[in-house]
Each structure stands twice: as structure tokens, then as C-alpha cells.
Coordinates of C-alpha atoms in Angstrom, one line a residue:
X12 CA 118.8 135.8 121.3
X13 CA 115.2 136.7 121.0
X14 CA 112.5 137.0 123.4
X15 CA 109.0 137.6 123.5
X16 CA 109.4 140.2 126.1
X17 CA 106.4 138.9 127.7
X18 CA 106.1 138.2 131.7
X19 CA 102.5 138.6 132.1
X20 CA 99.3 137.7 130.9
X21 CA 98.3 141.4 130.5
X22 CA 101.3 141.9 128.3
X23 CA 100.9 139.6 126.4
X24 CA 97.1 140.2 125.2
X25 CA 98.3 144.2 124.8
X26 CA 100.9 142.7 122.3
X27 CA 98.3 140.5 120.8
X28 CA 95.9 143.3 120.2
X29 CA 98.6 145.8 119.4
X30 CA 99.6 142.9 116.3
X31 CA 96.3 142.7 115.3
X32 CA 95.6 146.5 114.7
X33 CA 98.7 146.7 112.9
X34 CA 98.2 143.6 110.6
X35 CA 94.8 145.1 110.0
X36 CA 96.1 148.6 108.8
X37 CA 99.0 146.7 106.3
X38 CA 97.2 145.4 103.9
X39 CA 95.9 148.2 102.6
X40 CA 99.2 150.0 102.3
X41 CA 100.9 146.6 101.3
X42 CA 98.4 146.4 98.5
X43 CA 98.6 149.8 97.2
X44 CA 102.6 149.7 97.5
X45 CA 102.9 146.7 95.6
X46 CA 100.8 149.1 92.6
X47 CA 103.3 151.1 93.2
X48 CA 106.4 149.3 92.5
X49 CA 104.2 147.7 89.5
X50 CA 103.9 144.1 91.0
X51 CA 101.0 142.1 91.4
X52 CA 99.0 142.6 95.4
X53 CA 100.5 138.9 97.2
X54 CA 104.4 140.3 96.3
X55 CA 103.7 143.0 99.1
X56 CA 101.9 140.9 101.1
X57 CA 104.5 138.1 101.2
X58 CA 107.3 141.0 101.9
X59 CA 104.4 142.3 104.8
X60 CA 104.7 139.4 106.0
X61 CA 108.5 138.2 105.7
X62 CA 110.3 141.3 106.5
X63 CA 107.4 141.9 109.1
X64 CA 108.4 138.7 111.0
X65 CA 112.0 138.1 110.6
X66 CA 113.0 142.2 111.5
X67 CA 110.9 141.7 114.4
X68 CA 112.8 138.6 115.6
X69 CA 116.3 139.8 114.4
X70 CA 115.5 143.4 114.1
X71 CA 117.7 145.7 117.3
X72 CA 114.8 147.9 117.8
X73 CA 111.5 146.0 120.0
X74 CA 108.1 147.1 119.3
X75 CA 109.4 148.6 115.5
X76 CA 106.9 147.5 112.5
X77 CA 108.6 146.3 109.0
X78 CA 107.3 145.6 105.8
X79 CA 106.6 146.7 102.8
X80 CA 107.1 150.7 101.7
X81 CA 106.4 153.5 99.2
X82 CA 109.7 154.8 100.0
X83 CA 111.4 151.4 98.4
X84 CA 108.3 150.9 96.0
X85 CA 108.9 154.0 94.0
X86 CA 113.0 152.9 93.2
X87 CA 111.8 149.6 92.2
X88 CA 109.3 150.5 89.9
X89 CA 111.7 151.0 86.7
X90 CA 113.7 147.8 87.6
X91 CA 110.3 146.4 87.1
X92 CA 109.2 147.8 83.8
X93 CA 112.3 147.7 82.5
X94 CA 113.6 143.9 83.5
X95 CA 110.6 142.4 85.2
X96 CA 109.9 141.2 88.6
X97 CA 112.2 138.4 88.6
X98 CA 114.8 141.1 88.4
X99 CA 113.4 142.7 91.4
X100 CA 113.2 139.7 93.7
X101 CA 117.6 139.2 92.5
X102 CA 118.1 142.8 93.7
X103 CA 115.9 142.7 97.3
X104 CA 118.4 139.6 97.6
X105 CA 122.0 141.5 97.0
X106 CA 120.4 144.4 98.5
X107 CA 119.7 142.7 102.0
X108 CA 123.2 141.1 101.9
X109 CA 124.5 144.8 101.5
X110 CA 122.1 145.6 104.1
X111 CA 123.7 142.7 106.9
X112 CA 127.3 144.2 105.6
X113 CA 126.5 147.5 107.1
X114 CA 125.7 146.4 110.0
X115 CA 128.8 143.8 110.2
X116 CA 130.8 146.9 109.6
X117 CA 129.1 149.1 112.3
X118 CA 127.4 151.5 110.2
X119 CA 124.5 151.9 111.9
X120 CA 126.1 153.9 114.9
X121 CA 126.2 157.2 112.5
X122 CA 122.2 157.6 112.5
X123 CA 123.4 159.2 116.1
X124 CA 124.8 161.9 115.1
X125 CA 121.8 162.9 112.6
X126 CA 120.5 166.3 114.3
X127 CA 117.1 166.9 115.9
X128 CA 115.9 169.2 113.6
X129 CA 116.7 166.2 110.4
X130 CA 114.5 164.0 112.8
X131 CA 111.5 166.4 113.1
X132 CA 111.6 167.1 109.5
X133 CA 112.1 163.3 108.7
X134 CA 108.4 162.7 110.5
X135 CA 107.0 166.2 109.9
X136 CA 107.8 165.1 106.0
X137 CA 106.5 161.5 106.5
X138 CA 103.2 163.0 107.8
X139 CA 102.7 165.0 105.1
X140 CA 103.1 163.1 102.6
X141 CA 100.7 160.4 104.3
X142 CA 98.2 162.6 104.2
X143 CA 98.3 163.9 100.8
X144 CA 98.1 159.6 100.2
X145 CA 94.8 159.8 101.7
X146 CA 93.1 162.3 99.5
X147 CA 92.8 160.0 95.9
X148 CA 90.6 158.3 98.4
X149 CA 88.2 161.1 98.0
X150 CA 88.0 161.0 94.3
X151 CA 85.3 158.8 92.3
X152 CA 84.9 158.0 89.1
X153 CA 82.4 159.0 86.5
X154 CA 80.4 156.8 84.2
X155 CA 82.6 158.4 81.2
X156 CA 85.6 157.5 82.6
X157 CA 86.4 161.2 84.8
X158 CA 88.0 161.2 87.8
X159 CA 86.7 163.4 90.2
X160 CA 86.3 165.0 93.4
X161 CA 83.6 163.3 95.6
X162 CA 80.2 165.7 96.4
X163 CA 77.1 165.3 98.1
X164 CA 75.8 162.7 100.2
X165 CA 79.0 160.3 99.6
X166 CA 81.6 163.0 100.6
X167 CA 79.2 163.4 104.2
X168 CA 79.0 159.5 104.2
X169 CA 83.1 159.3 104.2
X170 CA 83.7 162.3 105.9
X171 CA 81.2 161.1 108.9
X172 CA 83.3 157.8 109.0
X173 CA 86.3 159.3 109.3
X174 CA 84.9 161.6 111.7
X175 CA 83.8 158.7 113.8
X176 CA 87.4 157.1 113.2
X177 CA 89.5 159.9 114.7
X178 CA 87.1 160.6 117.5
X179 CA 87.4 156.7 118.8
X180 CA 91.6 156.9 118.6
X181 CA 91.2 160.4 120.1
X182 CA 89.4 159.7 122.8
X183 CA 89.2 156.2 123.9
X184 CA 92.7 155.7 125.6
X185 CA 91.3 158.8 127.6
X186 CA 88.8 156.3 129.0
X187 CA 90.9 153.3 129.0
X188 CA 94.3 152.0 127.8
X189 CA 93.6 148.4 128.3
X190 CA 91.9 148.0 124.5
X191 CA 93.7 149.8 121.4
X192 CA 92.3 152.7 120.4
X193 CA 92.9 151.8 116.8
X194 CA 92.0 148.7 116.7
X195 CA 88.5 149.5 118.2
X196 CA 88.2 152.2 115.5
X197 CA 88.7 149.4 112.9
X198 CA 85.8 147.4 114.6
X199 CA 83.2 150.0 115.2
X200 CA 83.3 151.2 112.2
X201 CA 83.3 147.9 110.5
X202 CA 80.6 147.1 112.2
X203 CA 78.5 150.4 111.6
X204 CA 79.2 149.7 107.4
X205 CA 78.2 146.4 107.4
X206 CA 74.9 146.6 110.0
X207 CA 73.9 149.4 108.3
X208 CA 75.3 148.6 104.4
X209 CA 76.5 151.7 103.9
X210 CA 78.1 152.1 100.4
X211 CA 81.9 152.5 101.0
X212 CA 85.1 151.4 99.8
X213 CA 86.7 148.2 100.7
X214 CA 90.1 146.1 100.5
X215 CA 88.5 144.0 98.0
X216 CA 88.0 147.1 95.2
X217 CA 91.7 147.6 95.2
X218 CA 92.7 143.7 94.6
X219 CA 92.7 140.5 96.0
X220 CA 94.4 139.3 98.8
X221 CA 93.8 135.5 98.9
X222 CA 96.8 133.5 98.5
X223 CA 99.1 130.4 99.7
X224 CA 102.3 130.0 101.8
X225 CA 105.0 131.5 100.1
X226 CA 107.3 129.2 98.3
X227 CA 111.1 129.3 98.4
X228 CA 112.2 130.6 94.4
X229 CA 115.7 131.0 93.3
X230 CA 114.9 134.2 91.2
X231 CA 114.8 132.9 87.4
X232 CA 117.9 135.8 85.9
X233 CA 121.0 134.7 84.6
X234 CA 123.7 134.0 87.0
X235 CA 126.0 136.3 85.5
X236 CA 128.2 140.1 85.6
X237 CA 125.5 141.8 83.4
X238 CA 122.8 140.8 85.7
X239 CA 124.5 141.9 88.8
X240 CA 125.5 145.6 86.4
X241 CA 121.9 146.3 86.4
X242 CA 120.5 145.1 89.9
X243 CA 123.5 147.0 92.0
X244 CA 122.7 150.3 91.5
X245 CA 119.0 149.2 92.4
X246 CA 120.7 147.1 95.7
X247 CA 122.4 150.0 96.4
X248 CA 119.6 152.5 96.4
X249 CA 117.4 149.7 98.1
X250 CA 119.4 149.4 101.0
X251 CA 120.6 153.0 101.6
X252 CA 116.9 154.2 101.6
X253 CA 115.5 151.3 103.4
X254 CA 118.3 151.9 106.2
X255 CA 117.7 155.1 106.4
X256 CA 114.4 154.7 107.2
X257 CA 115.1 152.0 109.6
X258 CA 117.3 154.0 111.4
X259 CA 115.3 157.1 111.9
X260 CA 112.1 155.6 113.1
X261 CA 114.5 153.1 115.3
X262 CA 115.9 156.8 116.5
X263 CA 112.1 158.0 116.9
X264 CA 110.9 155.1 118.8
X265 CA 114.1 155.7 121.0
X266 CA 112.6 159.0 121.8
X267 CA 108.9 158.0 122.7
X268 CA 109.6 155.4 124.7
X269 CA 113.0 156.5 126.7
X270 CA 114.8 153.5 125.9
X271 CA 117.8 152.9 123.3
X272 CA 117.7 150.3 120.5
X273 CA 120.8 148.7 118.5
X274 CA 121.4 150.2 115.0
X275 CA 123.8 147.7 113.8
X276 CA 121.6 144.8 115.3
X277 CA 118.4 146.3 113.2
X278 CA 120.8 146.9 110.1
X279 CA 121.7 142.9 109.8
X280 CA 117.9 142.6 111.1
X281 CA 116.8 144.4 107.8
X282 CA 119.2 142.5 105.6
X283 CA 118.2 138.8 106.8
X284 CA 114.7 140.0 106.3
X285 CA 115.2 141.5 102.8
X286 CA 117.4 138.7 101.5
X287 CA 115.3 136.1 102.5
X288 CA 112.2 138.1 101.1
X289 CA 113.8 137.9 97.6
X290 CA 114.1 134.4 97.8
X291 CA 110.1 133.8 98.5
X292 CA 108.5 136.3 95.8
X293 CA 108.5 139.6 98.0
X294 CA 109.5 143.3 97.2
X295 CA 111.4 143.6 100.2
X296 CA 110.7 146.3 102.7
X297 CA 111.9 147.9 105.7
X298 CA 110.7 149.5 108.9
X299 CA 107.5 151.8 109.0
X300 CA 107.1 154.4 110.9
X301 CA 103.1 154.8 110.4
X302 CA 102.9 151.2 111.9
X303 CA 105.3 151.7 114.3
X304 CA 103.4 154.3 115.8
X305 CA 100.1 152.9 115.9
X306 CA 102.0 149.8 117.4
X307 CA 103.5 152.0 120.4
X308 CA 100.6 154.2 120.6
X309 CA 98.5 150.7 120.9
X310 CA 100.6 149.3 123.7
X311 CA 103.1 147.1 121.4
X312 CA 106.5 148.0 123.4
X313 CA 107.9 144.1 122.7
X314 CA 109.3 141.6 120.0
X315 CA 105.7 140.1 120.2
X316 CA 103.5 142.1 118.7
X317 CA 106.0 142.3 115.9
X318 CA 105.4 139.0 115.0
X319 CA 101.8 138.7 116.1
X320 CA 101.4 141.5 113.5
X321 CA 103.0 139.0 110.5
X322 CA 101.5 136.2 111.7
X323 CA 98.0 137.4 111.6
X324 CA 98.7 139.1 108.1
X325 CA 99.8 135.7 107.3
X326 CA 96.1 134.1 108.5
X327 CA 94.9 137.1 106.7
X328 CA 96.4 135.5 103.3
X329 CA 95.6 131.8 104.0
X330 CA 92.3 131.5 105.5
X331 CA 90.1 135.1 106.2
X332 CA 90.6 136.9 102.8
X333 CA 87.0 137.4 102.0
X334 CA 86.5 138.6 105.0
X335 CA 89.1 141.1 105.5
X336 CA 87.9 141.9 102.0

């Protein structure tokens, strides 16, 4: 049955504010994953947005972020090219109903007996490849076309921002805990670009993220054994990775906050999400464990901010797209 997880009014705003900073920091990476898997900007959003809200309200693990990943982006980019995105939206289907077997079967128990050093390498490996994300962001382009490395007073313009970023989520929650740290990184330096006009970067170079409800789609493929010979393999791959994930940030979470989540529960969790996803024009997703952090690390420990996060990505979509832009 799900609860909000809320009993007081403090809670409650730390879950509200924990959403927001979260729904803030996806739609950048729902964006540039949806480049990834070659699909146009709104199919990550919507599956930000689906997966983000139902594996929050199904999902076994409270306080986890879901939505859309690079780790599930990069197996469905040659499903893409090859067969096209309706394609795509068939297998997120199948691959959320092999998802909701797994946990119907009890599968999800065995992520306990993954060893600690598997775990540390699982984030260790996460962080670095994160980071080595970040660094196209510190390449331009030339007037002929060359891509490279930025220099001068640009490079100390970005560098000072990011600068000023990590020094507010360093050292604001020494101060207080009862505003995230994150979010207020988000706002200050928001605010600095814009009173200021400093030349920088935005959502709104990478693509545009204005768009309507999403609609319920039967996926336009032919109901037939060839179609399901070239989406299982994909399904297949889909759902291991995406379970896998699922399962070691549920284990992490575990770990940071002394409390014990339900594998099989987040398995079926992932699997209504993904296979209702499919039917409303998203790529599908799983859990994150970059959001999932900044969610614990800004206060989010319930159901709520979970779906305060999709929700507000969802506003995001409808009605504040130029300005998130």
C-alpha cells in the first residue's frame, strides 16, 4: 500500500524541496540520455517522468530516484537505428513485464549476496564515469567547425561557477540542514548568471523541453513472432541491466541510511513502471544512483519526494519550459 511517509509538516517541506532539486538536476541528464539512445528530448522526459513516479509509488526501496539512464540508453541505441523508435517503445514494454516476472519469482533476494567489494566498485565505477560525462562540457566549438578545449576567460568563467557550486553543497548543510544544499546551489548560481548575464551554457542549447501530457500509444509494430525475435534480446538486456542497477543502488541506499528495502517489491516496481512507459512514448529507465544521492543527501528519506520529483518534472514539461530553459 503506499504512503507518503509524511507525519509532519517539517517532513514534508524537506521532501518537497528534496523533489524539487532532483527534478531540477533530470532534465539535463534525461535530455542528453534520450541523445543517447538516439530519440528525440520529450521520450526521456516522459520516461523521467513515468518511471520517476510510478517506481516511487510501487518501487520497495523509499527515498530511491528512477528514470531515465545511460546505462539502458546505450543498449537501445542500435534497436533504434536499426528498427526505429516504435520498436523501442514494444521492447521497454516486454522488457518491464520480464522485469515484474523477476520479482514474482523472487529474484531480487540474490542482490544480497553481491560482495562489498562489487558494491564499492559498482559506485567507485559510476563516479567515474560521471565525471568523465562532465568534461565535453568544457569543450567549445570553433567558427570552422573544431571542437576544442575551452581557454581563457570562459574556462575561469565555468571553472568559478563550478567553484561556487561545490563550495555551497560543501558547506551549507554545515550551517544548516533545514534547506538542500543542492538545491540552493541551483538557485544562487542561477541567480548570479542571470543578474549578472554571464555567457554560459543552458538547457535550452541542448534541446527543447516543452511538451504536452503524455498520451497512451499502442506501439505501431506488427503483432507478430518476428517482431518479438528482435525486441527480446533487447528486453532481455533492458531488464537485466536496469535490475541490476536497481538493485545495487537499492543495496547502497540500504547502507546510508541503516534501513532495509524490498528487492522483489522494487523489481515488480521497475516493471509496472517500464511497461507502462512503453505504452506512453518513453525509453524506459530505472533507478539512479546520482539522483538518489542528491535525494538522501538533501533530506528525501520517503515515497514523497519520489513523486514530488516527477511531478514537478512533469510542471516542468507543461507550463515552465522556457524558464527552466
Amino acid at each position: 500500500m503506499f504512503k507518503l511517509g509524511c507525519a509532519s509538516s517539517a517532513c514534508f517541506r524537506n521532501e518537497i524541496l528534496s523533489g524539487l532539486t532532483v527534478a531540477l538536476a533530470l532534465v539535463p541528464e534525461a535530455v542528453a540520455f534520450a541523445f543517447v539512445a538516439g530519440v528525440d528530448p520529450l521520450v526521456g522526459l516522459y520516461a523521467a517522468f513515468m518511471v520517476g513516479l510510478l517506481a516511487a509509488i510501487f518501487g520497495g526501496r523509499p527515498g530511491m530516484i528512477s528514470g531515465a539512464t545511460g546505462a539502458m540508453a546505450v543498449v537501445m541505441v542500435a534497436l533504434v537505428a536499426q528498427h526505429g523508435v516504435q520498436y523501442l517503445f514494444a521492447a521497454v514494454v516486454l522488457t518491464g513485464i520480464i522485469q515484474i516476472a523477476a520479482g514474482v519469482f523472487r529474484l531480487g533476494k540474490f542482490i544480497r549476496i553481491v560482495p562489498h567489494p562489487v558494491m564499492l566498485g559498482f559506485v567507485n565505477g559510476l563516479a567515474i564515469v560521471i565525471f568523465l560525462a562532465q568534461l565535453q562540457h568544457f569543450q567549445v566549438s570553433s567558427e570552422d567547425g573544431i571542437t576544442e578545449w575551452m581557454s581563457g576567460p570562459g574556462l575561469m568563467l565555468f571553472g568559478g561557477l563550478i567553484i561556487l557550486t561545490m563550495f555551497i553543497t560543501h558547506y551549507l548543510p554545515k550551517l544548516t540542514g533545514a534547506f538542500p544544499a543542492s538545491l540552493a546551489a541551483i538557485l544562487v548560481v542561477s541567480a548570479v548568471v542571470i543578474g549578472f548575464g554571464l555567457p554560459t551554457s543552458s538547457v535550452g542549447d541542448l534541446a527543447s523541453i516543452k511538451g504536452g501530457f503524455p498520451s497512451f500509444n499502442i506501439p505501431e509494430v506488427p503483432f507478430n513472432l518476428q517482431t518479438l525475435w528482435i525486441i527480446l534480446p533487447y528486453s532481455i538486456i533492458l531488464a537485466a541491466v536496469g535490475l541490476i542497477e536497481s538493485l545495487l543502488t537499492l543495496t547502497l541506499i540500504d547502507e546510508v541510511t541503516n534501513t532495509r528495502g524490498r528487492g522483489n517489491r522494487e523489481c515488480i516496481g521497475q516493471g509496472i513502471a517500464n511497461t507502462t512507459t512503453g505504452f506512453f512514448g518513453g525509453m524506459g529507465g530505472c533507478a539512479m544512483i546520482g539522483q538518489s544521492m542528491i535525494n538522501i543527501n538533501s533530506g528525501g528519506r520517503q515515497r514523497l519526494s519520489g513523486v514530488a520529483a516527477a511531478l514537478f518534472l512533469l510542471i516542468f514539461i507543461l507550463f515552465a519550459s522556457p524558464l527552466i530553459e
